[in-house]
Coordinates of C-alpha atoms in Angstrom, one line a residue:
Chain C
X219 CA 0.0 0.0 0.0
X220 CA 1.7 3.4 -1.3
X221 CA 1.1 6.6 0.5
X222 CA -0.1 9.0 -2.0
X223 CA 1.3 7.9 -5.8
X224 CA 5.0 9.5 -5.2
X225 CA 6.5 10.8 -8.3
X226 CA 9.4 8.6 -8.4
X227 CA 7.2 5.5 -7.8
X228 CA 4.9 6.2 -11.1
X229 CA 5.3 2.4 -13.0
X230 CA 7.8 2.5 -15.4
X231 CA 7.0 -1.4 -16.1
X232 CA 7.8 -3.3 -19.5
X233 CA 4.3 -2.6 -21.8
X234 CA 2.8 -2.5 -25.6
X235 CA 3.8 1.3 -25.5
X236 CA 7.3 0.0 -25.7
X237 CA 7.8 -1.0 -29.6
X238 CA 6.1 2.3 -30.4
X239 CA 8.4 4.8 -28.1
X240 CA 5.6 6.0 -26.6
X241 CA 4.9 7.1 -23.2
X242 CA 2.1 8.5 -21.0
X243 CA 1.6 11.0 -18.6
X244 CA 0.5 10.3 -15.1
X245 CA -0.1 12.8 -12.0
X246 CA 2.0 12.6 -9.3
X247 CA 3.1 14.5 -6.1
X248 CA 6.7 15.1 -5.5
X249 CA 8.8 14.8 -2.2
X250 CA 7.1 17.8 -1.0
X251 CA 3.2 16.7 -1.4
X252 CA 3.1 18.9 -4.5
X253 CA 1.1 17.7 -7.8
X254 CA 3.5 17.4 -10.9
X255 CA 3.6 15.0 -13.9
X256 CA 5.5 11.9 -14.6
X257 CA 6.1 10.1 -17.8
X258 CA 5.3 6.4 -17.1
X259 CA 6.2 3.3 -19.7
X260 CA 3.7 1.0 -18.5
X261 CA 2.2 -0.3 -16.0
X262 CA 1.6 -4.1 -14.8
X263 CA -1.8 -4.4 -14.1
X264 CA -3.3 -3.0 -17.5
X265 CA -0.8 -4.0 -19.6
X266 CA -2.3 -7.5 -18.6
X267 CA -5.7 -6.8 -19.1
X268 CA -5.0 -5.5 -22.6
X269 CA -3.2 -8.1 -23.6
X270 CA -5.9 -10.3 -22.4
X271 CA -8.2 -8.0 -24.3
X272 CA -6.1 -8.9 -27.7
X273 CA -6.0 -13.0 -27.1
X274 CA -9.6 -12.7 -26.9
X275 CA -9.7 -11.1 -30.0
X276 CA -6.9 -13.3 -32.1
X277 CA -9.0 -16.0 -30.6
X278 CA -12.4 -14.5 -32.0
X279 CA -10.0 -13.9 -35.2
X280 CA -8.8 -17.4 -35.6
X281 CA -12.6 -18.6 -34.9
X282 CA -13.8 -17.0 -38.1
X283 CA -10.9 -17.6 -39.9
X284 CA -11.8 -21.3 -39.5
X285 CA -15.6 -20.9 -40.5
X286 CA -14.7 -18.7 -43.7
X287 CA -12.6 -21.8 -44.1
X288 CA -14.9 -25.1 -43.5
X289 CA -17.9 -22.3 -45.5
X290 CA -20.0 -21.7 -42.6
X291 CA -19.5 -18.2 -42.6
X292 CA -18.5 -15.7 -45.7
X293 CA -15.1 -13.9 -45.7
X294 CA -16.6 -10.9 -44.4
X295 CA -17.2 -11.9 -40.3
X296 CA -13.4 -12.6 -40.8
X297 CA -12.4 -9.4 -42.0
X298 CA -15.0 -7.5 -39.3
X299 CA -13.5 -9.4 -36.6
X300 CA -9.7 -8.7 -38.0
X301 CA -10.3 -4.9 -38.1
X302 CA -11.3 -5.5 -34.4
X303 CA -15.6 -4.4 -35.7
X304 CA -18.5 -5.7 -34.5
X305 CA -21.4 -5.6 -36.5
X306 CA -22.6 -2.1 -35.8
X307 CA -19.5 -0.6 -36.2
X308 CA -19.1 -2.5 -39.7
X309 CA -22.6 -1.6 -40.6
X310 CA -22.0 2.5 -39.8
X311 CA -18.9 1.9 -42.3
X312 CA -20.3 0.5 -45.3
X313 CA -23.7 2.3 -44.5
X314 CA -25.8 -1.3 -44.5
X315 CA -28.7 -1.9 -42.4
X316 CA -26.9 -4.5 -39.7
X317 CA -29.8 -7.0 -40.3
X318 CA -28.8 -7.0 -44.0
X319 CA -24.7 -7.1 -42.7
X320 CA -25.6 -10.1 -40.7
X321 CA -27.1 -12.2 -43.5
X322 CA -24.2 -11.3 -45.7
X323 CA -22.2 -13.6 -43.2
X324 CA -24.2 -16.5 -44.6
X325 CA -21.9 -17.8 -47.4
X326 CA -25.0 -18.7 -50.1
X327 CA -26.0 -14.9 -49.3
X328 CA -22.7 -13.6 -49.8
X329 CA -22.0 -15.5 -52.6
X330 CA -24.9 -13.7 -54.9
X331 CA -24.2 -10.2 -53.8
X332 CA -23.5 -7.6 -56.7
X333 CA -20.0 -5.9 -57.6
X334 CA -21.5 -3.1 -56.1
X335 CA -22.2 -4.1 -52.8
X336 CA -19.3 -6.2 -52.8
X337 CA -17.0 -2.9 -53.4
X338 CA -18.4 -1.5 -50.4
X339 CA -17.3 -4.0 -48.3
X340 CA -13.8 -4.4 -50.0
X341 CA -13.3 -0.6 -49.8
X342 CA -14.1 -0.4 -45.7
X343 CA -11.5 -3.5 -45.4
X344 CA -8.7 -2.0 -48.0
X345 CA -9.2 -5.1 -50.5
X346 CA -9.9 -6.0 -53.8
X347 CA -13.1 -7.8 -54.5
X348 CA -11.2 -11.4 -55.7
X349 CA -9.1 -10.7 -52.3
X350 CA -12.5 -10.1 -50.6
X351 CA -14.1 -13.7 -52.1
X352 CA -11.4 -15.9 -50.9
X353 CA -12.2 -18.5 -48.8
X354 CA -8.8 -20.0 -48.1
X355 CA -7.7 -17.7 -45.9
Chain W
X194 CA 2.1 27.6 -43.3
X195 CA 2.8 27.0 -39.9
X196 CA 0.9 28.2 -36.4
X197 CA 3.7 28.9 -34.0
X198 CA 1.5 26.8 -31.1
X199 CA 3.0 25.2 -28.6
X200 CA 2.5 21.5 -28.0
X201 CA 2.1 20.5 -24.1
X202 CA 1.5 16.9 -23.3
X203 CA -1.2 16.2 -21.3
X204 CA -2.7 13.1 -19.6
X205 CA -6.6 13.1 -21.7
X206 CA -7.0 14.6 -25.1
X207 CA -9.9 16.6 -24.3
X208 CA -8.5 19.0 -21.1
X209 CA -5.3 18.6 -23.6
X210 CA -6.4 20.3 -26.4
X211 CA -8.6 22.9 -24.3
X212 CA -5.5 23.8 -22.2
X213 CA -2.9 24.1 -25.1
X214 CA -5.9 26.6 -27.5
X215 CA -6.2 28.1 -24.0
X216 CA -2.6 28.8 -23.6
X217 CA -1.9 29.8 -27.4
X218 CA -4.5 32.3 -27.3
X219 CA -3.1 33.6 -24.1
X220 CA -4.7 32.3 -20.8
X221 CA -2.5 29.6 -19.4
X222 CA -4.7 26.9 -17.5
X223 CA -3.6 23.8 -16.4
X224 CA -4.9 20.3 -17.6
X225 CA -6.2 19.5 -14.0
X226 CA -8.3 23.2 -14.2
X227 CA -10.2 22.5 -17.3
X228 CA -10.9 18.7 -16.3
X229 CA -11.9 20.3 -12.5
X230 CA -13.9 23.4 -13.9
X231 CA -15.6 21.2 -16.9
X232 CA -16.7 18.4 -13.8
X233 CA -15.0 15.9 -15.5
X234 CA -14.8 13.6 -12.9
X235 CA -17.7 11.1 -12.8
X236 CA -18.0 7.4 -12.0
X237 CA -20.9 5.5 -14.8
X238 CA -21.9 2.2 -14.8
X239 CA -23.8 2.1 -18.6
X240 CA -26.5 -0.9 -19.2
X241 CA -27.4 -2.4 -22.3
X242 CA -24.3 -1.4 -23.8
X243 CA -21.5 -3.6 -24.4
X244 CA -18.3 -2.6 -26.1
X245 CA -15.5 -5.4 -26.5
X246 CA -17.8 -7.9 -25.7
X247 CA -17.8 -6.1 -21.9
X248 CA -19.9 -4.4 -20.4
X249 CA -19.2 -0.3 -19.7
X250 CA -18.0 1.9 -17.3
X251 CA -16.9 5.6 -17.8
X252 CA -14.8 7.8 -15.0
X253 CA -15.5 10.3 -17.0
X254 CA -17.8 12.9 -18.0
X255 CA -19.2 12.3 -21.8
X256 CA -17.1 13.6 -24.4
X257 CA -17.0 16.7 -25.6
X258 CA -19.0 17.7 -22.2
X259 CA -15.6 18.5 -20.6
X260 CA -14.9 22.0 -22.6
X261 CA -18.4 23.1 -23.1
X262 CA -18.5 23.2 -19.5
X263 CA -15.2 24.7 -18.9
X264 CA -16.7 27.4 -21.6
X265 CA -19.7 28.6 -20.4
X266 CA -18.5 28.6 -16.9
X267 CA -15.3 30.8 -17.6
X268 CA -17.3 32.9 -20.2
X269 CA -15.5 32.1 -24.0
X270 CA -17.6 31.6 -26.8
X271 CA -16.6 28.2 -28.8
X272 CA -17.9 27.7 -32.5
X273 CA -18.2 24.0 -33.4
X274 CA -19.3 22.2 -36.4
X275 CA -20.0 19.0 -38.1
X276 CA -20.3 17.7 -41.4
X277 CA -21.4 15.5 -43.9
X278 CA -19.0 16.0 -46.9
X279 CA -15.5 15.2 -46.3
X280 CA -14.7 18.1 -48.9
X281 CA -16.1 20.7 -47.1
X282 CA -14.9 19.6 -44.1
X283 CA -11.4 20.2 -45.5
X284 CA -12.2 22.9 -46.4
X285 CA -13.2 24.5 -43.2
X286 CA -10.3 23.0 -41.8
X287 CA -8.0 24.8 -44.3
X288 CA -9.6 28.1 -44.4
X289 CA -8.6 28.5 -40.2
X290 CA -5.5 27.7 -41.1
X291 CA -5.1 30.5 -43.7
X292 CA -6.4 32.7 -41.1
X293 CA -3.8 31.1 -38.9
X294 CA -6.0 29.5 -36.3
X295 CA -5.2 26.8 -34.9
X296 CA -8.2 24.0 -34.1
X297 CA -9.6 21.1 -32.6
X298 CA -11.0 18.0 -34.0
X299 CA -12.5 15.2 -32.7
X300 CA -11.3 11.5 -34.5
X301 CA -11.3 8.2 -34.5
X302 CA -8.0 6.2 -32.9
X303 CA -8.3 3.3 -35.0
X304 CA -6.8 4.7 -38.0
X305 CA -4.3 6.4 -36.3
X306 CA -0.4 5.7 -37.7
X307 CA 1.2 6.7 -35.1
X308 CA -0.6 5.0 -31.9
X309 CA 0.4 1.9 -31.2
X310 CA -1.2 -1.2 -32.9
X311 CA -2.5 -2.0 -29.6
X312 CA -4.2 0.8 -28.4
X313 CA -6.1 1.1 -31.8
X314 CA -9.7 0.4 -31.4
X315 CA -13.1 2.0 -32.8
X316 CA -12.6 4.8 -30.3
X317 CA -14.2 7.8 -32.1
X318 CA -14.0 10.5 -29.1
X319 CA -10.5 11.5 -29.5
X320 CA -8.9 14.9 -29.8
X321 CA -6.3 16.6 -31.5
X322 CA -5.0 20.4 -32.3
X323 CA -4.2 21.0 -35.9
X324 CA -1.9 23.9 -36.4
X325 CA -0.7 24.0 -39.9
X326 CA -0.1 22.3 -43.5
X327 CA 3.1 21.6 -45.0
X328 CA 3.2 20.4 -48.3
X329 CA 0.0 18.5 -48.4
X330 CA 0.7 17.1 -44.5
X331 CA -1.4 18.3 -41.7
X332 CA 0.7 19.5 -38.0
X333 CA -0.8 17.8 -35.6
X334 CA -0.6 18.6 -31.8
X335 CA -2.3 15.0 -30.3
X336 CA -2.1 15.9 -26.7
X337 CA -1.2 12.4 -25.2
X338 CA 2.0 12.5 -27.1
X339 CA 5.4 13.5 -26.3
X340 CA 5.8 15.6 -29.1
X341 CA 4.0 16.9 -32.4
X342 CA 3.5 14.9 -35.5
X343 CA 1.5 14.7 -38.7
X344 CA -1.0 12.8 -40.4
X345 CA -1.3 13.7 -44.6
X346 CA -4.8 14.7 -46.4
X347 CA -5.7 10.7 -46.5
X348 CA -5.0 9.9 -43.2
X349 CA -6.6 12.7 -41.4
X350 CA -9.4 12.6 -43.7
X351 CA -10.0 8.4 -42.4
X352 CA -10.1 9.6 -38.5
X353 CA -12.3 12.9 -38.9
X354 CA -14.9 10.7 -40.9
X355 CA -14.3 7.3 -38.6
X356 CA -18.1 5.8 -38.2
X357 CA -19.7 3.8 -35.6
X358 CA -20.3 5.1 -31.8
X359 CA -19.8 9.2 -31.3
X360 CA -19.4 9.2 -35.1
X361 CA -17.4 12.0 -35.6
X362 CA -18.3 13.8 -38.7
X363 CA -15.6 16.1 -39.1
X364 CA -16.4 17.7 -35.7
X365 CA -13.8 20.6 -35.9
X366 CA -14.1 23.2 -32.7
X367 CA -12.2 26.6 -31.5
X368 CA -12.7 29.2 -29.4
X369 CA -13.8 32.2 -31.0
X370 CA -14.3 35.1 -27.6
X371 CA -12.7 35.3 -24.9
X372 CA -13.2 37.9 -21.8
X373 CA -10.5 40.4 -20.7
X374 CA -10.3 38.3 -17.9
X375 CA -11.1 34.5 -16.8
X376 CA -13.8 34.4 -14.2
X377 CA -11.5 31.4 -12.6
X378 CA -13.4 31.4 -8.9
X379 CA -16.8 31.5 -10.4
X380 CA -16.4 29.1 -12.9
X381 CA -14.4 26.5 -10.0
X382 CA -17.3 26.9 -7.4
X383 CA -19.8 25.8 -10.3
X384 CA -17.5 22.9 -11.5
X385 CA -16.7 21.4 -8.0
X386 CA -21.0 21.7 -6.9
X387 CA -21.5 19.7 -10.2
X388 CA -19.4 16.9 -9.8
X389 CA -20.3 16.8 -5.8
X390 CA -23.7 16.2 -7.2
X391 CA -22.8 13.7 -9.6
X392 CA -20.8 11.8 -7.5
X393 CA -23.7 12.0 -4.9
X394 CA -26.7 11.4 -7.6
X395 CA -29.6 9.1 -6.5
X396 CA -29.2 7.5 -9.9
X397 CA -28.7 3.4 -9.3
X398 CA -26.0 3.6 -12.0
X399 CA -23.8 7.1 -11.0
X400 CA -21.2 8.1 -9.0
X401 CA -20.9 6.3 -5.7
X402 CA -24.1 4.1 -6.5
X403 CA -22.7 3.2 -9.5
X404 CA -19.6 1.7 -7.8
X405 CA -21.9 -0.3 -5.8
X406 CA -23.7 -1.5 -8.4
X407 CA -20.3 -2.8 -10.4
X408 CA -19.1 -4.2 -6.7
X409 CA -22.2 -5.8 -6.1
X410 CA -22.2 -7.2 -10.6
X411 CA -18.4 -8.3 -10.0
X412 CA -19.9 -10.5 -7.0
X413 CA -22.2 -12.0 -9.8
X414 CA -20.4 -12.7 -12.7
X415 CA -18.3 -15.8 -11.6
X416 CA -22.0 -17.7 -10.9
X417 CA -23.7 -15.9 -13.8
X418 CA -21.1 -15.4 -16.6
X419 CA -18.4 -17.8 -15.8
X420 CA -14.9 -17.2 -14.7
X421 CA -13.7 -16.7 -18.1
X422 CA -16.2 -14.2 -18.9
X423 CA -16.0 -12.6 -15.6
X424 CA -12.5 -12.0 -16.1
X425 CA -12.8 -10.6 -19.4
X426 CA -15.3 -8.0 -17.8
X427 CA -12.7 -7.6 -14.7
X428 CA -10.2 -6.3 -17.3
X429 CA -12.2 -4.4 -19.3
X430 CA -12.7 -2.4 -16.0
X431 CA -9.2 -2.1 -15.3
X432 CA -8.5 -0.4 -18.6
X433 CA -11.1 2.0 -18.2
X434 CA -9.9 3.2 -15.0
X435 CA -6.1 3.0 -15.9
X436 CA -6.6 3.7 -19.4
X437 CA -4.0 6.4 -21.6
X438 CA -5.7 9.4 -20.4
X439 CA -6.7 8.5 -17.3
X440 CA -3.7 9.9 -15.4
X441 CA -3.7 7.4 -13.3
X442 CA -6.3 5.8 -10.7
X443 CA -9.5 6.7 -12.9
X444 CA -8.7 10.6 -13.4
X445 CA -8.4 10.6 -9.4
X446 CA -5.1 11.7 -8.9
X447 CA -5.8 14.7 -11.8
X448 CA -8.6 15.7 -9.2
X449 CA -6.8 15.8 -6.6
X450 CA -4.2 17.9 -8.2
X451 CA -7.2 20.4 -9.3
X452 CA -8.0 20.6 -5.6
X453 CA -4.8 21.7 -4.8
X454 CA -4.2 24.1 -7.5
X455 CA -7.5 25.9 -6.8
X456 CA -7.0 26.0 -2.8
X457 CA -3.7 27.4 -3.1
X458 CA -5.3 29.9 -5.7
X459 CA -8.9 30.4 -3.3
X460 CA -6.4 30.3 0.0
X461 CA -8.8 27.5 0.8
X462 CA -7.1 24.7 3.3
X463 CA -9.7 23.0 3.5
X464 CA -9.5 22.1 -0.5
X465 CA -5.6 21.4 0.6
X466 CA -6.9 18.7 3.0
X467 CA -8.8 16.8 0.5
X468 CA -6.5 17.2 -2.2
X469 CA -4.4 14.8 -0.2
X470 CA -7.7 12.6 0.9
X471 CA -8.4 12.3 -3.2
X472 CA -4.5 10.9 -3.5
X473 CA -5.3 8.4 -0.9
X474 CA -8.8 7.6 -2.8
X475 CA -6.4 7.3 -5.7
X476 CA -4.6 4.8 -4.5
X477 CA -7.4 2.5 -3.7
X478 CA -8.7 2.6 -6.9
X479 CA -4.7 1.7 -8.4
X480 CA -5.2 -0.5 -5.4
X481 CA -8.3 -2.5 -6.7
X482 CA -6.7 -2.7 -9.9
X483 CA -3.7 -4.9 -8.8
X484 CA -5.7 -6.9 -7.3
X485 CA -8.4 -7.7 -9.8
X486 CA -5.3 -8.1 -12.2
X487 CA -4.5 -10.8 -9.8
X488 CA -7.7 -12.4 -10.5
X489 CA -7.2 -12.1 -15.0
X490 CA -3.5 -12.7 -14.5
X491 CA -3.4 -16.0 -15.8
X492 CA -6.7 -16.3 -17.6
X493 CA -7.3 -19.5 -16.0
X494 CA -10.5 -21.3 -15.0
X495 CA -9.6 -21.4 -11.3
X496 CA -10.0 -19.0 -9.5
X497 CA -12.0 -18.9 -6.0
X498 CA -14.9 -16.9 -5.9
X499 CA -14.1 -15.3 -2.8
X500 CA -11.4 -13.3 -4.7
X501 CA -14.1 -11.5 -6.7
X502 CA -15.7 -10.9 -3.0
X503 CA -12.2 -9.6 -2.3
X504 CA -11.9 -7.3 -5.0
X505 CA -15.8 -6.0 -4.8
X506 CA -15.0 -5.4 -1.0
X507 CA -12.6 -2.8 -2.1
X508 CA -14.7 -1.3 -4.1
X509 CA -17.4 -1.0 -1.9
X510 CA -14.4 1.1 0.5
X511 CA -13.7 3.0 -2.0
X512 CA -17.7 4.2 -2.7
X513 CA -17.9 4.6 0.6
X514 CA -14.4 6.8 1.5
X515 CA -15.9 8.5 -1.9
X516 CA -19.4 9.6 -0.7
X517 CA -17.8 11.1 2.3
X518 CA -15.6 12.6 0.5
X519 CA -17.8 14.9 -1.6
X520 CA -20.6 15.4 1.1
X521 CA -17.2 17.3 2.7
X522 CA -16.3 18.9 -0.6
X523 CA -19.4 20.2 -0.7
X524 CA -19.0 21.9 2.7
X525 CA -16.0 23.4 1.9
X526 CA -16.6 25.3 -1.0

């Protein structure tokens, strides 16, 4: 248990930030009980929960990756969950009605969608349309 | 052309880019004054809305809610607009700069080059100073970083127009009046009653209620959702509080640095006192965190359920050290 966060003792622990040489500032009193500001690298306890955060995703990744590939589901719940969407967040970008985004998950669906429609998607995930359709991901 | 503006790094993007327009149109405020005078400090539990798969919690007032308050309370007139056509947007955007004023826009962090690949989500409620265009490349000023950096036509053009939740359509704001002087003790009176009522609201789902109501859901989830699960919502708690921005302990310790700026500045000692109680509150909610971390740590499917009871006890502490708190607060103002 710390006695008010001391500005020498603001977390300078090993985190994602790292690789990108970045670093956040966190409030801090010094020696004298005044506030003042500390650059910190990281810190422990959410660097852990974010990571956590990102297996659940890779996980959720790899999940649809394996539908796309056995045909249960079309291309595009793979490349939603890779961009880290959900579906009203891929909805808002390609300006669908979710419903209509949801049922373009079903391969048969997605399979008899127009250039048009397709293009939409592939634009939102930086594809082309033949990149879009494959299925052997 | 370039704005001669000078880039300050600050803990949240919002008080960020308030305090650095502030400062560049001459009125120096600190980031903890703009969070305290725009009653930024708030504790949210929100229903029916999942994000990540998680449930959410906010420590924060909504966006954009921070400088409108500051605004009005200190008297300076901000223009803001929105758009729907990405040319027009520009546009605007350019014309300021012609006129050499430098602006804030609100973007989206998942397109965002230069945050790390981890941080970037479908965060839409970010905020950045631009301050000039060089050869087709905008200046940016993004407050959370050490220093400035830039983002070209594409690029900045992707965040301003990033869809999904708090959309931001281009949002581009900027102060447009100011009075010959700040009307600082006003304006810190109005922010500290707000947030004192906040914090004390008879709302199930605010302020210290709401931190009941998590302490009492985190007792739950192990039965209800599953370890696994419950975990995954653990975490997603922990990075809200702790989150870039944050300064530390849920935007605690940035309070309690308010409290002592003002009661130096109001000869108040009684703000002095609980400037220091807020540290201590601080580090019970950095407190909590370890612990809970504890529980996520190795994403296992053991863990006893008396650890969540553990970790909801000391949140249940902490609403309770925190309605006390601002029933004094109150008082002392």
């Amino acid at each position: 248990m710390t006695q008010g966060m001391k500005k020498n003792e603001v977390p300078q622990d090993k985190s994602n930030l790292e690789s990108a040489n970045f670093k956040e500032l966190c409030y801090a009193v010094d020696e004298n009980g005044e506030y003042t500001t500390e650059l910190s690298t990281g810190w422990s306890p959410k660097t852990i929960a974010l990571n956590n955060a990102i297996e659940a995703l890779n996980e959720r990744i790899a999940a649809s990756k394996q539908r796309v590939r056995e045909l249960k589901a079309s291309p595009l719940e793979y490349y939603m969950e890779l961009h880290k969407m959900d579906l009203p967040i891929l909805a808002s970008y390609v300006g669908i009605w979710k419903w209509r985004v949801k049922r373009h998950f079903r391969p048969a669906v997605f399979n008899n969608l127009n250039n048009k429609t397709l293009q939409k998607y592939a634009d939102v995930f930086e594809v082309t349309i033949e990149e879009l359709k494959r299925t052997d991901l | 052309m370039e704005i001669d503006f000078k880039h300050k790094q600050a803990a949240h993007c919002e008080n960020g880019v308030v305090a650095n327009l502030m400062t560049y149109n001459g009125f120096t405020v600190s980031e903890p004054m703009v969070f305290g005078i725009g009653s930024g400090l708030l504790f949210t539990y929100i229903p029916f809305l999942k994000v990540n798969y998680a449930p959410v919690v906010s420590y924060r007032a909504m966006p954009g809610i921070i400088f409108t308050r500051f605004a009005t309370r200190v008297g300076i007139k901000i223009k803001r607009e929105k758009f729907r056509n990405p040319q027009t947007a520009k546009a605007r955007l350019d014309e300021n700069l012609k006129r050499n004023n430098p602006v804030g826009l609100q973007v989206g962090v998942y397109n965002l080059p230069y945050f790390p690949d981890e941080y970037r989500f479908h965060f839409n409620a970010h905020n950045m100073v631009v301050y000039g265009k060089k050869e087709g490349t905008y200046l940016i000023s993004d407050p959370v970083m050490e220093t400035v950096t830039s983002l070209t036509e594409k690029e900045l053009e992707k965040v301003r127009f990033a869809k999904g939740a708090f959309a931001p359509k281009g949002h581009i704001y900027y102060p447009t009046a100011f009075p010959e002087k700040l009307q600082l003790e006003k304006a810190i009176i109005k922010g500290i009653r707000h947030t004192c009522r906040d914090m004390l609201a008879p709302v199930p789902i605010v302020g210290v209620k709401g931190i009941r109501k998590i302490a009492k859901l985190i007792r739950k989830w192990p039965k209800a959702k599953g370890i696994k699960i419950a975990n995954h919502y653990l975490g997603q708690i922990v990075r809200m509080q702790e989150e870039i921005g944050t300064g530390g302990g849920g935007f605690r310790y940035i309070y309690a640095a308010f409290l002592q700026e003002v009661g130096k500045l109001l000869a108040n000692d009684r703000l002095l006192e609980l400037s220091k109680e807020m540290t201590l509150i601080g580090d019970q909610w950095r407190d909590f965190a370890v612990e809970a971390s504890r529980i996520y740590k190795n994403r296992s499917n053991n863990v006893a359920v008396d650890q969540y009871d553990h970790v909801a006890t000391l949140l249940e502490d902490i609403a309770n050290k925190e309605e006390v708190f601002f029933k004094k607060l109150k008082k002392a103002i």
